[in-house]
Coordinates of C-alpha atoms in Angstrom, one line a residue:
M1 CA -75.0 -5.2 -33.5
T2 CA -73.0 -2.0 -33.7
T3 CA -75.2 0.9 -35.0
R4 CA -73.9 3.4 -37.6
K5 CA -73.8 6.1 -34.9
E6 CA -71.7 3.9 -32.6
K7 CA -69.3 3.2 -35.5
I8 CA -68.6 6.9 -35.5
V9 CA -68.8 7.7 -31.8
L10 CA -66.7 4.8 -30.4
P11 CA -63.6 5.5 -32.5
L12 CA -63.8 9.2 -31.7
I13 CA -63.9 8.4 -28.0
A14 CA -60.9 6.0 -28.5
V15 CA -58.9 8.7 -30.2
L16 CA -59.8 11.2 -27.5
L17 CA -58.8 8.8 -24.7
G18 CA -55.5 8.0 -26.6
F19 CA -54.6 11.7 -26.7
V20 CA -55.6 12.1 -23.0
L21 CA -53.3 9.2 -22.1
G22 CA -50.5 10.7 -24.2
S23 CA -50.9 14.1 -22.5
L24 CA -50.6 12.4 -19.0
I25 CA -47.4 10.6 -20.0
V26 CA -45.9 13.9 -21.4
A27 CA -46.9 15.7 -18.2
L28 CA -45.2 12.9 -16.1
T29 CA -42.0 13.4 -18.0
G30 CA -42.0 17.0 -16.9
R31 CA -42.8 18.4 -20.4
S32 CA -45.7 20.5 -21.5
P33 CA -48.7 18.7 -23.2
L34 CA -49.3 22.1 -25.0
A35 CA -45.9 21.7 -26.7
M36 CA -47.0 18.2 -27.8
Y37 CA -50.2 19.5 -29.3
A38 CA -48.5 22.4 -30.9
A39 CA -46.1 19.9 -32.6
I40 CA -49.0 17.8 -33.8
V41 CA -50.9 20.8 -35.2
K42 CA -47.7 22.0 -37.0
G43 CA -47.2 18.5 -38.4
F44 CA -50.7 18.4 -39.8
S45 CA -51.2 22.0 -41.0
G46 CA -47.8 23.7 -41.0
I47 CA -49.1 26.3 -38.5
D48 CA -46.8 27.2 -35.6
I49 CA -49.3 28.1 -32.9
L50 CA -46.7 28.7 -30.2
N51 CA -44.5 31.2 -32.1
G52 CA -47.2 32.7 -34.3
Q53 CA -45.3 32.0 -37.5
P54 CA -47.1 31.8 -40.9
L55 CA -48.2 28.6 -42.5
N56 CA -45.3 26.4 -43.8
S57 CA -46.8 24.2 -46.6
R58 CA -43.8 21.9 -46.5
Y59 CA -45.2 20.2 -43.4
I60 CA -48.5 19.6 -45.2
G61 CA -46.7 17.9 -48.0
E62 CA -44.7 15.7 -45.7
F63 CA -47.8 14.8 -43.7
I64 CA -49.5 13.6 -46.8
I65 CA -46.4 11.5 -47.8
Q66 CA -46.5 9.8 -44.4
A67 CA -50.3 9.1 -44.7
M68 CA -50.4 7.6 -48.2
P69 CA -48.8 4.2 -47.7
I70 CA -50.5 3.4 -44.4
I71 CA -53.9 4.3 -45.9
L72 CA -53.1 1.7 -48.6
T73 CA -51.9 -1.0 -46.1
G74 CA -55.0 -0.2 -44.1
L75 CA -57.2 -1.0 -47.1
S76 CA -55.2 -4.2 -47.5
F77 CA -55.8 -5.4 -44.0
A78 CA -59.5 -4.3 -44.1
F79 CA -60.3 -6.0 -47.4
A80 CA -59.0 -9.4 -46.0
S81 CA -60.7 -8.7 -42.7
R82 CA -64.1 -8.2 -44.4
T83 CA -63.8 -11.8 -45.7
G84 CA -63.1 -13.1 -42.2
L85 CA -59.3 -13.3 -42.7
F86 CA -56.6 -11.8 -40.4
S87 CA -53.8 -11.0 -42.8
I88 CA -50.7 -9.4 -41.4
G89 CA -48.8 -9.8 -44.6
A90 CA -49.1 -6.3 -45.9
E91 CA -45.5 -5.5 -45.0
G92 CA -44.2 -8.3 -47.2
Q93 CA -46.6 -7.6 -50.0
L94 CA -45.5 -3.9 -49.9
M95 CA -41.9 -5.0 -50.3
I96 CA -42.7 -7.3 -53.3
G97 CA -44.7 -4.4 -54.8
S98 CA -41.7 -2.1 -54.3
L99 CA -39.4 -4.7 -55.9
S100 CA -41.7 -5.2 -58.8
A101 CA -41.9 -1.4 -59.4
T102 CA -38.1 -1.2 -59.2
T103 CA -37.7 -4.0 -61.8
V104 CA -40.0 -2.3 -64.3
A105 CA -38.6 1.1 -63.6
L106 CA -35.0 0.0 -64.3
L107 CA -35.6 -2.5 -67.1
V108 CA -38.3 -0.8 -69.2
R109 CA -37.7 2.2 -71.5
A110 CA -40.9 4.0 -72.5
P111 CA -42.6 7.4 -72.4
T112 CA -44.1 8.4 -69.1
V113 CA -47.7 7.7 -70.2
I114 CA -46.7 4.0 -70.7
H115 CA -43.8 3.6 -68.3
L116 CA -45.4 4.9 -65.1
P117 CA -48.7 2.9 -65.5
L118 CA -46.6 -0.2 -66.1
V119 CA -44.6 0.5 -62.9
L120 CA -47.8 0.8 -60.9
L121 CA -49.4 -2.2 -62.5
A122 CA -46.3 -4.3 -61.8
A123 CA -46.4 -3.3 -58.1
I124 CA -50.1 -4.2 -57.9
L125 CA -49.6 -7.6 -59.6
G126 CA -46.6 -8.4 -57.4
G127 CA -48.4 -7.6 -54.2
A128 CA -51.5 -9.6 -55.5
L129 CA -49.4 -12.6 -56.2
W130 CA -47.7 -12.5 -52.8
G131 CA -51.1 -12.2 -51.2
A132 CA -52.6 -15.0 -53.2
I133 CA -50.1 -17.5 -51.9
P134 CA -51.3 -17.6 -48.3
G135 CA -54.9 -17.3 -49.7
F136 CA -54.4 -20.5 -51.7
L137 CA -52.8 -22.3 -48.7
K138 CA -55.7 -21.2 -46.5
A139 CA -58.3 -22.3 -49.1
R140 CA -56.7 -25.6 -50.1
Y141 CA -55.0 -26.8 -47.0
N142 CA -56.6 -24.7 -44.2
V143 CA -53.1 -23.3 -43.2
H144 CA -53.7 -20.3 -41.0
E145 CA -53.1 -17.1 -42.8
V146 CA -51.5 -15.4 -39.8
V147 CA -48.6 -18.0 -39.7
V148 CA -48.1 -17.9 -43.5
T149 CA -48.2 -14.1 -43.8
I150 CA -45.7 -13.7 -41.0
M151 CA -43.3 -16.1 -42.6
M152 CA -43.7 -14.5 -46.0
N153 CA -42.9 -11.1 -44.6
Y154 CA -39.4 -12.3 -43.8
I155 CA -39.1 -14.1 -47.2
A156 CA -40.0 -10.8 -49.0
L157 CA -37.5 -8.8 -46.9
H158 CA -34.6 -11.1 -47.8
F159 CA -35.7 -11.7 -51.4
N160 CA -35.9 -7.9 -52.0
N161 CA -32.4 -7.4 -50.5
F162 CA -30.9 -10.3 -52.6
V163 CA -32.3 -8.9 -55.8
I164 CA -31.2 -5.3 -55.1
L165 CA -27.7 -6.4 -54.1
H166 CA -26.9 -9.2 -56.5
I167 CA -29.1 -8.7 -59.6
F168 CA -29.4 -4.9 -59.9
G169 CA -25.9 -4.5 -58.5
S170 CA -26.2 -1.8 -55.8
V171 CA -22.9 0.1 -55.7
D172 CA -23.2 1.4 -52.1
R173 CA -25.1 -1.7 -50.8
V174 CA -28.0 0.6 -49.9
K175 CA -29.8 1.5 -53.2
T176 CA -30.1 0.9 -56.9
A177 CA -29.2 3.4 -59.7
P178 CA -31.8 6.3 -59.9
F179 CA -34.9 5.6 -61.9
P180 CA -35.6 7.4 -65.1
T181 CA -38.0 10.3 -64.7
T182 CA -40.6 8.5 -66.9
A183 CA -41.1 6.0 -64.0
L184 CA -41.6 8.5 -61.2
L185 CA -44.6 10.0 -59.5
K186 CA -42.6 13.0 -58.5
S187 CA -43.9 16.5 -59.5
P188 CA -41.9 19.7 -59.6
F189 CA -45.2 21.6 -59.4
L190 CA -46.4 19.9 -56.2
E191 CA -42.9 20.3 -54.7
S192 CA -42.8 24.0 -55.5
I193 CA -46.2 24.7 -53.9
T194 CA -45.2 22.9 -50.7
R195 CA -41.7 24.5 -50.3
N196 CA -39.7 21.5 -51.7
S197 CA -41.5 18.8 -49.8
R198 CA -41.6 15.3 -51.2
L199 CA -45.3 15.5 -52.1
N200 CA -46.0 13.7 -55.4
W201 CA -48.9 12.4 -57.6
G202 CA -49.1 9.3 -55.4
F203 CA -52.2 10.7 -53.7
I204 CA -54.2 10.0 -57.0
P205 CA -53.8 6.2 -56.9
V206 CA -54.5 6.3 -53.2
I207 CA -57.8 8.1 -53.8
L208 CA -58.6 5.6 -56.6
A209 CA -57.8 2.7 -54.3
L210 CA -60.2 4.1 -51.7
L211 CA -63.0 4.4 -54.3
I212 CA -62.3 0.9 -55.7
F213 CA -62.3 -0.6 -52.2
A214 CA -65.7 1.0 -51.3
F215 CA -67.2 0.1 -54.7
I216 CA -66.2 -3.6 -54.5
I217 CA -67.2 -4.1 -50.9
N218 CA -70.5 -2.2 -50.9
K219 CA -71.8 -2.0 -54.5
T220 CA -71.0 -5.4 -56.1
T221 CA -72.3 -8.9 -55.8
F222 CA -68.7 -10.1 -55.6
G223 CA -68.2 -7.8 -52.6
Y224 CA -71.5 -9.2 -51.1
S225 CA -70.2 -12.7 -51.5
L226 CA -66.9 -11.8 -49.8
R227 CA -68.7 -10.3 -46.9
A228 CA -71.0 -13.3 -46.7
V229 CA -67.9 -15.6 -46.4
G230 CA -66.6 -13.2 -43.6
Y231 CA -69.8 -13.4 -41.7
N232 CA -70.3 -17.2 -41.9
K233 CA -68.1 -19.4 -44.2
E234 CA -70.3 -22.5 -43.9
A235 CA -73.5 -20.6 -44.5
A236 CA -72.0 -19.0 -47.6
R237 CA -70.9 -22.4 -48.9
Y238 CA -74.4 -23.8 -48.2
A239 CA -75.8 -20.9 -50.2
G240 CA -73.7 -22.0 -53.2
M241 CA -71.0 -19.4 -53.0
K242 CA -67.4 -20.4 -54.0
V243 CA -65.8 -19.9 -50.6
N244 CA -62.3 -21.1 -51.5
R245 CA -62.2 -18.9 -54.6
N246 CA -63.4 -15.9 -52.5
I247 CA -60.6 -16.5 -49.9
I248 CA -57.9 -16.5 -52.6
A249 CA -59.4 -13.5 -54.4
S250 CA -59.7 -11.5 -51.2
M251 CA -56.1 -12.2 -50.2
A252 CA -54.9 -11.3 -53.7
I253 CA -56.9 -8.0 -53.8
A254 CA -55.6 -7.2 -50.3
G255 CA -52.1 -7.8 -51.5
A256 CA -52.7 -5.6 -54.5
F257 CA -53.5 -2.6 -52.3
A258 CA -50.3 -3.2 -50.3
G259 CA -48.2 -3.7 -53.5
L260 CA -49.5 -0.3 -54.7
A261 CA -48.2 1.2 -51.4
G262 CA -44.8 -0.2 -52.3
A263 CA -44.9 1.6 -55.6
V264 CA -46.0 4.9 -54.0
I265 CA -43.0 4.8 -51.7
T266 CA -40.5 3.6 -54.3
V267 CA -41.3 5.8 -57.3
G268 CA -43.0 8.6 -55.3
T269 CA -41.1 9.3 -52.1
F270 CA -37.8 7.9 -53.4
N271 CA -36.5 7.4 -56.9
F272 CA -34.5 4.2 -56.4
G273 CA -34.9 0.7 -55.1
R274 CA -33.7 0.2 -51.5
V275 CA -32.1 -2.4 -49.4
I276 CA -34.3 -2.8 -46.4
Q277 CA -32.6 -3.6 -43.1
S278 CA -35.8 -4.6 -41.3
A279 CA -39.5 -4.2 -41.6
E280 CA -40.4 -0.5 -41.6
G281 CA -43.8 -0.9 -40.0
Y282 CA -46.1 0.2 -42.8
G283 CA -48.0 -3.1 -42.7
F284 CA -48.5 -3.0 -39.0
D285 CA -49.5 0.6 -39.0
G286 CA -52.1 -0.4 -41.6
I287 CA -53.6 -2.9 -39.2
A288 CA -54.0 -0.1 -36.7
V289 CA -55.5 2.3 -39.3
A290 CA -58.0 -0.3 -40.4
L291 CA -59.1 -1.1 -36.9
V292 CA -59.5 2.6 -36.0
G293 CA -61.3 3.2 -39.3
G294 CA -63.7 0.3 -38.7
N295 CA -62.6 -1.4 -42.0
E296 CA -64.5 1.2 -44.0
A297 CA -62.9 3.3 -46.8
F298 CA -63.8 6.7 -45.3
G299 CA -62.8 5.7 -41.8
I300 CA -59.5 4.3 -43.1
L301 CA -58.8 7.6 -44.9
L302 CA -59.4 9.6 -41.7
A303 CA -57.4 7.2 -39.5
G304 CA -54.6 7.1 -42.0
M305 CA -54.4 10.9 -42.0
L306 CA -54.4 10.9 -38.2
F307 CA -51.6 8.4 -37.9
G308 CA -49.7 10.1 -40.8
G309 CA -49.9 13.4 -38.9
L310 CA -48.6 11.8 -35.8
K311 CA -45.7 10.3 -37.7
A312 CA -45.0 13.7 -39.3
A313 CA -45.1 15.3 -35.8
Q314 CA -42.4 13.0 -34.3
P315 CA -39.4 15.1 -35.3
L316 CA -41.2 18.3 -34.2
M317 CA -41.9 16.7 -30.8
Q318 CA -38.3 15.8 -30.4
S319 CA -37.3 19.4 -31.2
Q320 CA -39.5 20.5 -28.2
G321 CA -37.7 18.0 -25.9
I322 CA -40.6 15.6 -26.0
P323 CA -39.6 11.9 -26.8
R324 CA -40.7 11.1 -30.3
E325 CA -41.9 7.7 -29.0
I326 CA -44.9 9.6 -27.4
A327 CA -46.5 9.6 -30.9
G328 CA -46.2 5.8 -31.0
I329 CA -47.7 5.6 -27.5
I330 CA -50.7 7.7 -28.6
Q331 CA -51.2 5.4 -31.7
A332 CA -51.0 2.3 -29.6
S333 CA -53.4 3.7 -27.0
I334 CA -55.9 4.6 -29.6
V335 CA -55.8 1.0 -31.0
L336 CA -56.1 -0.3 -27.4
F337 CA -59.2 1.8 -26.7
V338 CA -60.7 0.7 -30.1
A339 CA -60.2 -2.9 -29.0
M340 CA -62.0 -2.0 -25.8
K341 CA -65.0 -0.6 -27.7
F342 CA -67.5 -2.9 -26.2
G343 CA -66.4 -1.8 -22.7
I344 CA -66.8 1.8 -23.8
K345 CA -70.2 1.0 -25.2
M346 CA -71.3 -0.5 -21.9
V347 CA -70.2 2.6 -20.1
L348 CA -72.1 4.8 -22.5
D349 CA -75.2 2.7 -22.3
K350 CA -75.1 2.8 -18.5
F351 CA -74.7 6.5 -18.6
E352 CA -77.7 6.9 -21.0
R353 CA -79.9 4.7 -18.8
K354 CA -79.1 6.9 -15.8
Q355 CA -80.0 10.0 -17.7
A356 CA -83.3 8.6 -19.0
P357 CA -85.4 8.9 -15.8
T358 CA -84.2 12.5 -15.2
T359 CA -85.3 13.5 -18.7
E360 CA -88.7 11.9 -18.2
G361 CA -89.1 13.6 -14.9
D362 CA -88.3 17.0 -16.5
R363 CA -91.0 16.4 -19.0
V364 CA -93.6 15.8 -16.3

């Protein structure tokens, strides 16, 4: 059993080792690791430590924009994982959420106080429906959720593009007509204080999603029954819990989080529906965020901010002559070391055992 202390220490060690490995690779390419860290710091905070320039708040806004959707897809993967399910369908659920938001944004005419909540609700329901389908197939026919969610990611991609091109009638075959302002999360105020970044009110539903996740999982009997199914499905069924219902509900709620991420991107970062050439990686980044965050709300928040900062730093790295792929290598390394947490734990335990006799001898 992993203790609470280990849940904090092991991911921190994994992050540290990931950055160490990234530094070694940068050094092997003949570039300066210091320049890499300067780019990362600037991407997070807007502070240029190399040139001593004042804070540029635009970078903070863009960093938050990068972090928001992967925090939500991290919540999506984590919620399913807590029920013993390995869902990799957040990418498709995000696309359906985005398409649902686009539909309501373009077809409904209402004041902002009605229109925007309807847009967000449509995205949540669209993602939930797309998540419930593999949940039903798993519960009813024991079809493995990994296979179904992979297939549904591709269905979502092509369905989104078909609707954008042939129903909404994209003129340039790239995007729809702009959304009305009543459907947008955009904020001139937030843009002005971050030097015209794309920062918007999307961080509010993200915070609410984190609170809802933590409340359901940790504070409700429903969350307890979900976790019980995740620990031991047969024992939960023997205890009288409705296992099949919990599987479907878990996948639907996981899909709802991913669907909300689609809305945050579509009516927050952009103001139009988009034709998507291929998966953009938000769902797979969410898996990494959830693993690093230990499937806990606060951990996912921190991991999402870390990965969002690394994404925001990629163009800055490139401007320093450092391949932008280094950020991806660091992310992958962190996940790798998290997966090796039991090996890291064994090394730490061995180190503590070696230190113990010395400490006792000092006391004598």
